[in-house]
Coordinates of C-alpha atoms in Angstrom, one line a residue:
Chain A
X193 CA 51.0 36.9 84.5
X194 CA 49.8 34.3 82.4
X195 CA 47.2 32.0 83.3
X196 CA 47.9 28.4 83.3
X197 CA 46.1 26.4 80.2
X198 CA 45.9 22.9 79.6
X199 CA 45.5 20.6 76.2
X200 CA 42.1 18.7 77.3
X201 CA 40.9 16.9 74.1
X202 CA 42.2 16.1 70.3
X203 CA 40.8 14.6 67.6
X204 CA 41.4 13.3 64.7
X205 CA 40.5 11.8 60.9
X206 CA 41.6 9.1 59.2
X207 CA 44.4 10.5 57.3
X208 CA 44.5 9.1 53.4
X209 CA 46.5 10.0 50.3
X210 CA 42.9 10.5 49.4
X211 CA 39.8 11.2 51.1
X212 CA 37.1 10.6 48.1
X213 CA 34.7 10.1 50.8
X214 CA 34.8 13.4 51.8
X215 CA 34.7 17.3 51.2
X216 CA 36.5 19.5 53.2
X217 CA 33.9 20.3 55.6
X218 CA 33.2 17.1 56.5
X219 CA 37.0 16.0 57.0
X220 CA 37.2 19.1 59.7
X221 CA 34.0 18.0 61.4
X222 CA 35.5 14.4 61.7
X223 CA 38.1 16.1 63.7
X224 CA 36.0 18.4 65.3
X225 CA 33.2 15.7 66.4
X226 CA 35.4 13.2 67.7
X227 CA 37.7 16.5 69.7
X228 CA 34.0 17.3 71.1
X229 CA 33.3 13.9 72.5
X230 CA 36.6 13.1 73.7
X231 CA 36.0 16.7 76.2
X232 CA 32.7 15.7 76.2
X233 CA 31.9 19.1 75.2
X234 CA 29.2 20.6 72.8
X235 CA 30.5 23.4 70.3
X236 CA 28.6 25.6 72.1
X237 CA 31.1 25.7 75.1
X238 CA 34.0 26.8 72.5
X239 CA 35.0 30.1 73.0
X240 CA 36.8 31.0 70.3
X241 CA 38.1 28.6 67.1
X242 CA 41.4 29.1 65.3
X243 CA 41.9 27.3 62.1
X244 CA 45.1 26.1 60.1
X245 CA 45.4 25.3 56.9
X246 CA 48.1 26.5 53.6
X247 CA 45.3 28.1 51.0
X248 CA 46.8 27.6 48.1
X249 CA 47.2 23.8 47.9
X250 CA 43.1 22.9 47.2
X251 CA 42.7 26.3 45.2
X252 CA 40.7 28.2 47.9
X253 CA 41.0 31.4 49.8
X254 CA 39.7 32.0 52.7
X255 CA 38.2 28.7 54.6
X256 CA 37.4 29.9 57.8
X257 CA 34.4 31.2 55.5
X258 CA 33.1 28.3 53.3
X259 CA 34.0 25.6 55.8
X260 CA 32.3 27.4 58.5
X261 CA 29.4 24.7 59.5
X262 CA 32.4 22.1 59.3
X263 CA 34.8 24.1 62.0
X264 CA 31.2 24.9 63.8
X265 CA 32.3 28.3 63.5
X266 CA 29.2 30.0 63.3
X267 CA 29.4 33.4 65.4
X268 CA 32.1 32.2 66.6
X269 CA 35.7 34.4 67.3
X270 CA 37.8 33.3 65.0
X271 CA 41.1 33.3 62.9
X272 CA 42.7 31.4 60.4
X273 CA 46.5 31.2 60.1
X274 CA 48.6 30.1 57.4
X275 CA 52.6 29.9 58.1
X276 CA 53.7 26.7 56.0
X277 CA 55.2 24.1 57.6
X278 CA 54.9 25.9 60.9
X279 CA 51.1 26.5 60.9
X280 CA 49.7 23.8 63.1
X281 CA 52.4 24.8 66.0
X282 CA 51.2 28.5 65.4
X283 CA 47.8 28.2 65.4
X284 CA 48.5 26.1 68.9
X285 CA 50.7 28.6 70.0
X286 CA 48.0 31.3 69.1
X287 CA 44.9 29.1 71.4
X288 CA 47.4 28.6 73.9
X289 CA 47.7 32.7 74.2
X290 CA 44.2 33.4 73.7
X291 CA 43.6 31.1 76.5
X292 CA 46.7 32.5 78.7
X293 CA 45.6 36.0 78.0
X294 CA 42.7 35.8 80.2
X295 CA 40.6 36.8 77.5
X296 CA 39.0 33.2 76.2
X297 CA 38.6 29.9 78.5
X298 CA 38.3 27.2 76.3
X299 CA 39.8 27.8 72.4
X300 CA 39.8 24.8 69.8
X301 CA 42.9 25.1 66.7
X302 CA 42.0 23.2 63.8
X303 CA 44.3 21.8 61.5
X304 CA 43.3 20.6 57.7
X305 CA 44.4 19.5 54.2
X306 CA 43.1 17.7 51.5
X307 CA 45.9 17.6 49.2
X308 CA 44.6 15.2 46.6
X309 CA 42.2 18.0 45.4
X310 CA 45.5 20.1 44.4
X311 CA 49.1 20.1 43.4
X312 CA 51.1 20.4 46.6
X313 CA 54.9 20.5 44.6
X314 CA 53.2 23.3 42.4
X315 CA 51.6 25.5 44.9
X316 CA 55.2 24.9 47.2
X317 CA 57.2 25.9 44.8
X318 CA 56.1 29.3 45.6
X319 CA 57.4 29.7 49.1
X320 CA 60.8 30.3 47.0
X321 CA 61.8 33.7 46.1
X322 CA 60.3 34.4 42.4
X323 CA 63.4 36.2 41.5
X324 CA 66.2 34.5 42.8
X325 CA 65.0 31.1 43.8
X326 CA 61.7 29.1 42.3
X327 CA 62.6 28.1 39.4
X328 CA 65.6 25.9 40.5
X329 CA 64.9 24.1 43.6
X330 CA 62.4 21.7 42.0
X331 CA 60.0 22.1 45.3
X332 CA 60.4 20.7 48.8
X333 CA 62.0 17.5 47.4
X334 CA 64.8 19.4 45.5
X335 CA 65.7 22.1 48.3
X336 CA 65.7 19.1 50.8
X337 CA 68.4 17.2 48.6
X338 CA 70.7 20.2 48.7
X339 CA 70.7 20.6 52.6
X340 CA 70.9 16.8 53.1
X341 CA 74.3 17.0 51.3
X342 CA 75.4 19.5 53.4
X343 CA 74.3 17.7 56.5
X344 CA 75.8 14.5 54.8
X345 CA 78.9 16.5 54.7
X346 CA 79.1 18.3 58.2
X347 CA 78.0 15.4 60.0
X348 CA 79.4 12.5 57.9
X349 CA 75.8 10.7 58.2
X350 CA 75.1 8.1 55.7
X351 CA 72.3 7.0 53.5
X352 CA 71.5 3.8 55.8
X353 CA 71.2 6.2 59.0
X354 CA 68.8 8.3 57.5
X355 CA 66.8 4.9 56.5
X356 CA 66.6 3.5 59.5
X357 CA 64.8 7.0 60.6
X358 CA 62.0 6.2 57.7
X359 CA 61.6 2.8 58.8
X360 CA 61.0 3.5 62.2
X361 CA 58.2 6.2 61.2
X362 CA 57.0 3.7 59.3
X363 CA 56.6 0.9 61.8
X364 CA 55.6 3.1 64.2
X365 CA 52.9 4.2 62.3
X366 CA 51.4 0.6 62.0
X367 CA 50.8 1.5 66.2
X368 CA 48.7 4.7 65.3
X369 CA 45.1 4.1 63.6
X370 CA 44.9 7.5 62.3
X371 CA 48.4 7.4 60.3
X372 CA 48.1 7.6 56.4
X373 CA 51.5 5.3 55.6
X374 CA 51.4 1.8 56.9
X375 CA 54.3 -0.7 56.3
X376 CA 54.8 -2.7 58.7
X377 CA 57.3 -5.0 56.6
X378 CA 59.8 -1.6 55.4
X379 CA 63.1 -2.5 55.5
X380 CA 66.0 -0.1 55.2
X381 CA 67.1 -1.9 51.9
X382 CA 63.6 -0.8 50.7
X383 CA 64.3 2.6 51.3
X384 CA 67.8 2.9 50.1
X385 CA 66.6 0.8 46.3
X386 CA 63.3 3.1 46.5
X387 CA 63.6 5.8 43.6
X388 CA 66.2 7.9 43.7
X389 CA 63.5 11.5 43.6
X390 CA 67.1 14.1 44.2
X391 CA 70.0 12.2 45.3
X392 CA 70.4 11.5 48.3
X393 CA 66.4 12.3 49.1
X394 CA 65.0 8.6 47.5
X395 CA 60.9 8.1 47.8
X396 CA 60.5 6.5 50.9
X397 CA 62.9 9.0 52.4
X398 CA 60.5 11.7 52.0
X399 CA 56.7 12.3 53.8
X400 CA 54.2 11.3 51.9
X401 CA 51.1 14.1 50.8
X402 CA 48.0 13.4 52.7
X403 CA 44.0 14.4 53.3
X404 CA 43.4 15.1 56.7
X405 CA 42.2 17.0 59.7
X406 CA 42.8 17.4 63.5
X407 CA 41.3 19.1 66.2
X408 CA 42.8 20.1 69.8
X409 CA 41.1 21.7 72.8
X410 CA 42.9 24.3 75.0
X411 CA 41.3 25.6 78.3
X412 CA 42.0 27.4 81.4
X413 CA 43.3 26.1 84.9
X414 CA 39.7 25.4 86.4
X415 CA 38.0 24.2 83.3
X416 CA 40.8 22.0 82.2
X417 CA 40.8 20.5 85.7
X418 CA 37.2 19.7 86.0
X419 CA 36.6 18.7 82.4
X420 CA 40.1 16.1 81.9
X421 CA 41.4 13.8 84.6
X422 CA 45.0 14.2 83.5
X423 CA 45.2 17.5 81.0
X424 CA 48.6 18.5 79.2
X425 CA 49.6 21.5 80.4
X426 CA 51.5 23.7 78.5
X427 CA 54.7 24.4 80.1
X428 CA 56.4 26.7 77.4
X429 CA 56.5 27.6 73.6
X430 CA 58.9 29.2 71.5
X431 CA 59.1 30.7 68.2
X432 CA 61.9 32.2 66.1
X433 CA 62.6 33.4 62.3
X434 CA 65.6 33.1 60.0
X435 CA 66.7 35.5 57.2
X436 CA 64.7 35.6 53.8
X437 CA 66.6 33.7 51.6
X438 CA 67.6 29.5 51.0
X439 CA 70.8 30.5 50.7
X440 CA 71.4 32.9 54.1
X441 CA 71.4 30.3 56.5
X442 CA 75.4 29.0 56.4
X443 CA 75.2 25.4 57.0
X444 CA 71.3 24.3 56.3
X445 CA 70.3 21.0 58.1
X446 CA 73.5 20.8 59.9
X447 CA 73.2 24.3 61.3
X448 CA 69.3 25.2 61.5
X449 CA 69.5 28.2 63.7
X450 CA 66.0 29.3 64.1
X451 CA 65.5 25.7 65.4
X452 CA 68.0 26.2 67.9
X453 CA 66.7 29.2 68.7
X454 CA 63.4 28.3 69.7
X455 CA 64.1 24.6 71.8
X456 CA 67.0 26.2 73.4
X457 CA 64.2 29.4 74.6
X458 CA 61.7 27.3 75.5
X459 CA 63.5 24.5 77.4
X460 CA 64.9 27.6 79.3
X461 CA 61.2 28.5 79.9
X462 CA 60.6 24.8 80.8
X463 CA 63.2 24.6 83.0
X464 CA 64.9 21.6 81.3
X465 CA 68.7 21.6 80.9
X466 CA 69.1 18.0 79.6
X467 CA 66.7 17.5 77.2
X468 CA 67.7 14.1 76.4
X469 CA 67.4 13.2 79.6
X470 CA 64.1 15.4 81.3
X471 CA 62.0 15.1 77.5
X472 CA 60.0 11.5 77.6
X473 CA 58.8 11.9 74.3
X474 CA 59.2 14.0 71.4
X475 CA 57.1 14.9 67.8
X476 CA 58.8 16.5 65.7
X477 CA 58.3 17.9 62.0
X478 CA 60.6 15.8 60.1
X479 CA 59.6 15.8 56.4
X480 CA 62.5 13.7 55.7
X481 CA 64.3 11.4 56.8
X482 CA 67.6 13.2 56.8
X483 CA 65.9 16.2 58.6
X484 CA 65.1 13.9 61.2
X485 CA 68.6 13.0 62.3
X486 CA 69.5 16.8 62.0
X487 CA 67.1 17.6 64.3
X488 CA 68.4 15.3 66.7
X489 CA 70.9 17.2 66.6
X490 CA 69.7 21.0 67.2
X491 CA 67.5 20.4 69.6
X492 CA 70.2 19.0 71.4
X493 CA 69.2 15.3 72.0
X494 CA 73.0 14.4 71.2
X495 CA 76.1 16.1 70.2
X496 CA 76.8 18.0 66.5
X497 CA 77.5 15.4 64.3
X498 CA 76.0 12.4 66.2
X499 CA 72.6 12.5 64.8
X500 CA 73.3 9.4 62.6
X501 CA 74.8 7.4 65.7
X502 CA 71.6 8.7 67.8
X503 CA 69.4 6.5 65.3
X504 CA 71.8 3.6 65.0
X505 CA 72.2 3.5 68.8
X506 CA 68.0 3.1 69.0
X507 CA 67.9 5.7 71.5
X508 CA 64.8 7.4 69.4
X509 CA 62.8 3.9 69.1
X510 CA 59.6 4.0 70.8
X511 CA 61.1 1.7 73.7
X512 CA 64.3 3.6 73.6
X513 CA 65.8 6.6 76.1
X514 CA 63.8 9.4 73.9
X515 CA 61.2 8.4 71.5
X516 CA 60.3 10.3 68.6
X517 CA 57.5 10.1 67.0
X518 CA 55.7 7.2 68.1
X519 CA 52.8 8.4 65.7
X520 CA 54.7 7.7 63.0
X521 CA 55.1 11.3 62.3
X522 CA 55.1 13.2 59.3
X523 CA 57.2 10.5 57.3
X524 CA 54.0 8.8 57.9
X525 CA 51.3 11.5 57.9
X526 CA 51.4 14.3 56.6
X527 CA 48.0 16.7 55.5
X528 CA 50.3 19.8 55.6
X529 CA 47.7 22.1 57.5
X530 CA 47.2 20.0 60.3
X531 CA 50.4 18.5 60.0
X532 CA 52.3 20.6 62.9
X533 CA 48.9 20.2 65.2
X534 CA 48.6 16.7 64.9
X535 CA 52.7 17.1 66.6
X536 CA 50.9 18.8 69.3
X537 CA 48.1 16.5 69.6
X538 CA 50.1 13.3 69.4
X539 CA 52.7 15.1 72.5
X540 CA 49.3 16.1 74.3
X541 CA 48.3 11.8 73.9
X542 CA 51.2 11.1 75.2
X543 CA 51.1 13.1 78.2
X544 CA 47.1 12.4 79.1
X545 CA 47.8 8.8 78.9
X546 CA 45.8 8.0 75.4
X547 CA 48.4 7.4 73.1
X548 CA 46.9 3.5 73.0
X549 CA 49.8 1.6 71.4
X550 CA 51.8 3.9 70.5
X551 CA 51.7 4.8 74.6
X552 CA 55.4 6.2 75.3
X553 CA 55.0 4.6 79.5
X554 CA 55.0 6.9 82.0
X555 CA 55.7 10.1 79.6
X556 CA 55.4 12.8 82.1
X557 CA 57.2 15.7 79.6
X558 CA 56.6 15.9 76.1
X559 CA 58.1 18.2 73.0
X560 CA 56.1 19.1 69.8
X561 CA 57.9 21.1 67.1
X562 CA 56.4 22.5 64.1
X563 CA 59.3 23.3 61.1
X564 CA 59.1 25.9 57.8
X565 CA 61.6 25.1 55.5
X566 CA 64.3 26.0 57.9
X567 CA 63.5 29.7 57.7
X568 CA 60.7 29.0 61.3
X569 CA 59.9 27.2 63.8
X570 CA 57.7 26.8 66.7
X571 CA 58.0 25.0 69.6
X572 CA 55.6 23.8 72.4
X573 CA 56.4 22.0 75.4
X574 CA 53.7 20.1 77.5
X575 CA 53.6 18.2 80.8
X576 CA 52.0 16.4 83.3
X577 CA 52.8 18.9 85.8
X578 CA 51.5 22.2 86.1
X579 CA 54.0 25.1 84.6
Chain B
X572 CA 37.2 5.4 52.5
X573 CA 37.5 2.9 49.9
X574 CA 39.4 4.3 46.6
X575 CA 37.1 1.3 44.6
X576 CA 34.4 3.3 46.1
X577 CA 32.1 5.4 43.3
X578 CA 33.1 8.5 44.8
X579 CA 32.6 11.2 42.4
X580 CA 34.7 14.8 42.1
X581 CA 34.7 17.8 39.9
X582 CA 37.9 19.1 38.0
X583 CA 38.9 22.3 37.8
X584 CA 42.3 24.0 35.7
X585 CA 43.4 27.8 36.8
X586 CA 45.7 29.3 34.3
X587 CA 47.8 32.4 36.0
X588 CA 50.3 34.7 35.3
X589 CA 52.3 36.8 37.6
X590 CA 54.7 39.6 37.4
X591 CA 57.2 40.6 40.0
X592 CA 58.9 43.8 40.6
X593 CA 62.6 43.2 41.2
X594 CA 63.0 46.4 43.2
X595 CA 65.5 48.9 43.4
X596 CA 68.6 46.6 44.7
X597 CA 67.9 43.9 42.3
X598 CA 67.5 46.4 39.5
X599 CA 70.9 47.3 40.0
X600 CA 72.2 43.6 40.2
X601 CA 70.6 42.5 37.1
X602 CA 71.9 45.2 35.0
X603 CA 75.4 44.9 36.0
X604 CA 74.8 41.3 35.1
X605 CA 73.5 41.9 31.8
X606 CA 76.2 44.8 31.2
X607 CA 79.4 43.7 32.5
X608 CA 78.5 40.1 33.5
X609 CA 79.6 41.4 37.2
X610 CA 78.1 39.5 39.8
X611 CA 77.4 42.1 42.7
X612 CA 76.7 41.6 46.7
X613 CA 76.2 43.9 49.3
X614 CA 78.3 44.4 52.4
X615 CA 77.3 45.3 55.7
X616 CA 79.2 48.1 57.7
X617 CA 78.2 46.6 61.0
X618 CA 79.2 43.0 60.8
X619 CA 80.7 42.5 57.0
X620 CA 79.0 39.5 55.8
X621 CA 78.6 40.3 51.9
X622 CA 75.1 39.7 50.8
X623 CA 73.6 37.7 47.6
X624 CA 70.9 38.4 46.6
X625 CA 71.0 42.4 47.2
X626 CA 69.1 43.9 49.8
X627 CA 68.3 47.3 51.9
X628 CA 68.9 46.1 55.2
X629 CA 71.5 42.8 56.9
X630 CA 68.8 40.7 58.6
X631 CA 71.2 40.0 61.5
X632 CA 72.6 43.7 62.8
X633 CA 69.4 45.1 60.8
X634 CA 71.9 48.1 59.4
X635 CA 71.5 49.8 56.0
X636 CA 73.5 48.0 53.6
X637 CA 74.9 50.9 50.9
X638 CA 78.3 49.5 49.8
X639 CA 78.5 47.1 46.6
X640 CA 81.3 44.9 46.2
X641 CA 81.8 42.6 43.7
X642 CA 82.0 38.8 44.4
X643 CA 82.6 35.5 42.2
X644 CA 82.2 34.6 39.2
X645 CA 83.9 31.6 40.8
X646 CA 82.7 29.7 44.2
X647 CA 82.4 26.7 46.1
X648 CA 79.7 24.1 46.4
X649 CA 78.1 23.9 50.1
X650 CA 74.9 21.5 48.8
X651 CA 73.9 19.7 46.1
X652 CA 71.3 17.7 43.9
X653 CA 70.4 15.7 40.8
X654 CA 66.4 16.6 40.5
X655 CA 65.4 13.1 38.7
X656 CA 62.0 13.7 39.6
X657 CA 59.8 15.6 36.8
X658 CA 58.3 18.8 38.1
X659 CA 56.5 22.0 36.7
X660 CA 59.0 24.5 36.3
X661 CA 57.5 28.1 37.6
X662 CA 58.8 30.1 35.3
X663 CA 57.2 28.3 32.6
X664 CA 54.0 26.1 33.3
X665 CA 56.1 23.6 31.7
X666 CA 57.8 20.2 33.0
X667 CA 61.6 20.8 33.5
X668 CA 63.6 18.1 31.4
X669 CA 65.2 15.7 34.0
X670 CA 67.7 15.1 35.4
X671 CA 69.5 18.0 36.0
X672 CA 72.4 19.4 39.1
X673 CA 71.3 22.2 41.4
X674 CA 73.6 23.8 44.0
X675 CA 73.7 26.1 47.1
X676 CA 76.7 27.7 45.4
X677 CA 79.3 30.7 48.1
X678 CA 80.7 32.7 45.7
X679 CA 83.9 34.2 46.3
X680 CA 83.7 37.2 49.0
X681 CA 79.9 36.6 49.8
X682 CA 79.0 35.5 52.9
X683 CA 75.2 34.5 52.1
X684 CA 75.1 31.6 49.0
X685 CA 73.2 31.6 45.5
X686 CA 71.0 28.8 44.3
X687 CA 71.5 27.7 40.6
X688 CA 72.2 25.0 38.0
X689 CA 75.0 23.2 38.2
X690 CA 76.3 21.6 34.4
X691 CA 76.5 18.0 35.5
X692 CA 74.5 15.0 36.2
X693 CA 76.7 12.5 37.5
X694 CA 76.6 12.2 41.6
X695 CA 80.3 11.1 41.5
X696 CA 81.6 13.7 39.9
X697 CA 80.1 17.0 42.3
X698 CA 80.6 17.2 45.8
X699 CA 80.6 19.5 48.6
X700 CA 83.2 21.7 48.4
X701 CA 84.5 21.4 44.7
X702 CA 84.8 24.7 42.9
X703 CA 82.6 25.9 40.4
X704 CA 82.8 29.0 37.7
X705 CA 79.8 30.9 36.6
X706 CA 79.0 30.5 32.5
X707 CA 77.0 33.7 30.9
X708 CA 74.8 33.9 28.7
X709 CA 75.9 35.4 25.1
X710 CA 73.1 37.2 24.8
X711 CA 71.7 38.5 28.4
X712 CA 68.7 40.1 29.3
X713 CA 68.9 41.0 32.9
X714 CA 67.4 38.0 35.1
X715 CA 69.2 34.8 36.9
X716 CA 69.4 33.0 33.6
X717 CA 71.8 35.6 32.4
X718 CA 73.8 33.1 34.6
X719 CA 73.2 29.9 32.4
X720 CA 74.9 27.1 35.1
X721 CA 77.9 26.7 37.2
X722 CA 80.6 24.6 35.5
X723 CA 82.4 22.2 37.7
X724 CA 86.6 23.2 37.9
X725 CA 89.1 21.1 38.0
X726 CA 90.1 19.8 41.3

């Protein structure tokens, strides 16, 4: 059996479009330093470190080695992962396992970017297929476009739905002091006369790129009792793959089956059969706004085609039935290494109680999902009861 | 914190090439492209669905895929865009002149679909659903651009 293991600390930078003030090392140990004191732990009671981060965007390979005194990883047991979109959620999935397996007690995942030091929609071109796919789908922004019209068209939601889901990222993120985007003033007019980048994805419907780091601490049963007064325990966590190509998966956003996949095995895990209902508070890895709504949808919060009426009914507003991202999510923040931790993180505030202004009352169950271009995803559920 | 701030940074520029093997399946599909401008898929004996591009093995029943079938040149639109926003284009190093339509295209008798350039700009005019016809190339040479765009049909 496995044993039980508890989130018991996070921290995290100030994420930036641009972090001039700091090399990579020291934007981990920001992370890592304020993760220590909120466990009040030194790194010498880490047992093991796991880092995520997508190598290619700042040009270099391996950083579990250069970055070592900013991870304090020295002699430490340690991977790195690097699964796109996804790798925050895996590298949390991956501590939570190391931790379960009996063979580590307390495991920190560390999540980082700096993307200002490369050229993000360059380097993501490349998760399409060279042969078949790169050269047309003009990056994340272009392959978004062509599933939103799909969604648009399955699900009849409009262009005003999916801009009220970037505005309320956006105003939420004015509650979190560690999101990059802050407009407090965003209307969804702005958004629907911001420019159009692939019709119908316009700029402020998509994330932003950001510098950033984050750092979470996973322990077992004993430990996480005696070192946090109210630890998130992890109650389940899923993962599934799609086929290869863009083009396998029949219906895109409207249909993302390794999504639905993955919440509908780990609410079985978790024991929860209405998750609208038995979630308090979900983060989820919505790049865009569209993707959002969509994902209302296949994780289940509402019926196939209602994720537009979801967002117009405010039942995902931080004071409505189910927030979402009360960080501000990745509409607001997004430092794609970390990106999927800092869902995990943000789900693991909520449940401890620390989530300051962006406190979803009384959350007592919380989702986190991390997302790779529809092809992955990862899911993790935590609680304030122990699985 | 400050972007005012004298904060100072080094620049570097890395200048790569890359070649990729097409393999033995999409050998196959590119020459019958070049040849006989046939655009071929792969069925699969367990569950049928036709596959674009070519491969050795259906993800879903994970059987061997053997049969080729022929599907297209014509199909129907299940996404689209108008890319307004420059980008590097991979196959080039070079900015792609904007703006130009991209689809997730289902040609006739595949199951899977088929990313490529659609020949029109204008948001009113394409939509999911309308039917498109593959244009060749005169000259082909064996890759996706032996394809040059899908043309919109009339409805």
């Amino acid at each position: 059996m496995p044993r039980r293991v508890a989130i018991i600390a996070t921290g995290q930078t100030k994420h930036a479009a641009r972090r001039l003030d700091v090399n990579i090392r020291e934007l981990i140990s920001e992370a890592v330093i304020r993760a220590l004191q909120d466990a009040d732990l030194t790194m010498q009671q880490i047992d093991a470190v796991l880092l995520s981060n997508m190598e290619p965007f700042e040009g270099f390979l391996f950083p579990e080695l250069w970055a070592v005194e900013g991870w304090g990883g020295y002699m430490k047991p340690s991977v790195k992962f690097n699964t796109g979109g996804t790798v925050g959620t895996t590298t949390a999935i991956a501590a939570y396992y190391y931790v379960a397996s009996g063979i580590y007690d307390v495991v920190m995942a560390i999540g980082f970017q700096k993307q200002s030091e490369g050229h993000t929609q360059t380097a993501i071109t490349t998760v399409g297929d060279p042969i078949w796919e790169r050269s047309i789908m003009a990056g994340a922004i272009g392959n978004f476009a062509v599933m939103a019209t799909t969604y648009m068209h399955e699900s009849g939601v409009t262009e005003e739905q999916a801009a009220k889901a970037a505005v309320k990222a956006r105003r939420n993120a004015c509650l979190n002091e560690y999101a990059h985007l802050q407009m407090p003033d965003i209307t969804v007019e702005d958004v629907l006369k911001s420019e159009m980048l692939a019709y119908p994805v316009k700029r402020l419907d998509m994330c932003p790129q950001s510098d950033g780091a984050v750092a979470v601490i996973f322990a077992e049963e004993s430990k996480a009792q005696r070192l946090c007064p109210r630890p998130a325990w992890v109650k389940a966590v899923a993962t599934a793959h799609e086929q290869q190509y863009m083009g396998d998966s029949p219906k895109r956003l409207a249909e993302m089956r390794s999504l639905i996949a993955a919440s509908r095995r780990a609410y079985q895990a978790a024991g929860i059969t209405n998750p609208r209902k038995e979630l308090d508070v979900a983060e989820i890895y919505e790049v865009a706004s569209f993707a959002e709504l969509a994902m209302y949808e296949n994780l289940g919060f509402c019926e196939r085609g209602e994720g537009g009426k979801l967002i117009d009914m405010g039942v995902t507003e931080l004071t409505g039935e189910l927030p979402v991202n009360p960080s501000g999510g990745v509409m607001s923040t997004n430092p794609i290494g970390a990106t999927a931790l800092i869902r995990v993180a943000e789900a693991a505030l909520q449940i401890m109680g620390k989530a300051g202004r962006r406190q979803v009352e009384g959350a007592r169950m919380a989702l986190a999902t991390g997302y790779g271009g529809n092809a992955w995803t990862d899911i993790m559920i935590l609680s304030r009861e122990k699985p | 914190m400050s972007e005012e701030s004298p904060m100072l940074r080094v620049e570097f520029f890395l200048n790569t090439e890359y070649h990729y093997a097409v393999g033995h399946y999409g050998t196959r599909f590119f020459t019958e492209l070049r040849d006989h401008a046939r655009i071929m898929g792969m069925r699969c004996p367990e569950c049928g669905r036709v596959y674009i591009p070519p491969r050795p093995v259906c993800g879903i029943c994970y059987r061997e895929l053997q049969e080729w079938v022929e599907v297209g040149p014509e199909g129907t639109i299940v996404g689209w865009t108008v890319v307004r926003i420059p980008f590097i284009d991979p196959m080039t190093g070079e900015q792609r002149p904007v703006p130009y339509g991209f689809a997730i295209i289902r040609l006739d008798g595949a199951s899977t679909s088929l990313y490529h350039f659609l020949d029109e700009t204008d948001e009113s005019k394409i939509a999911v659903g309308k039917r498109v016809r593959a244009v060749f190339r005169e000259q082909r040479e064996g890759s996706l651009r032996d394809i040059l765009y899908f043309r919109l049909l009339e409805d």
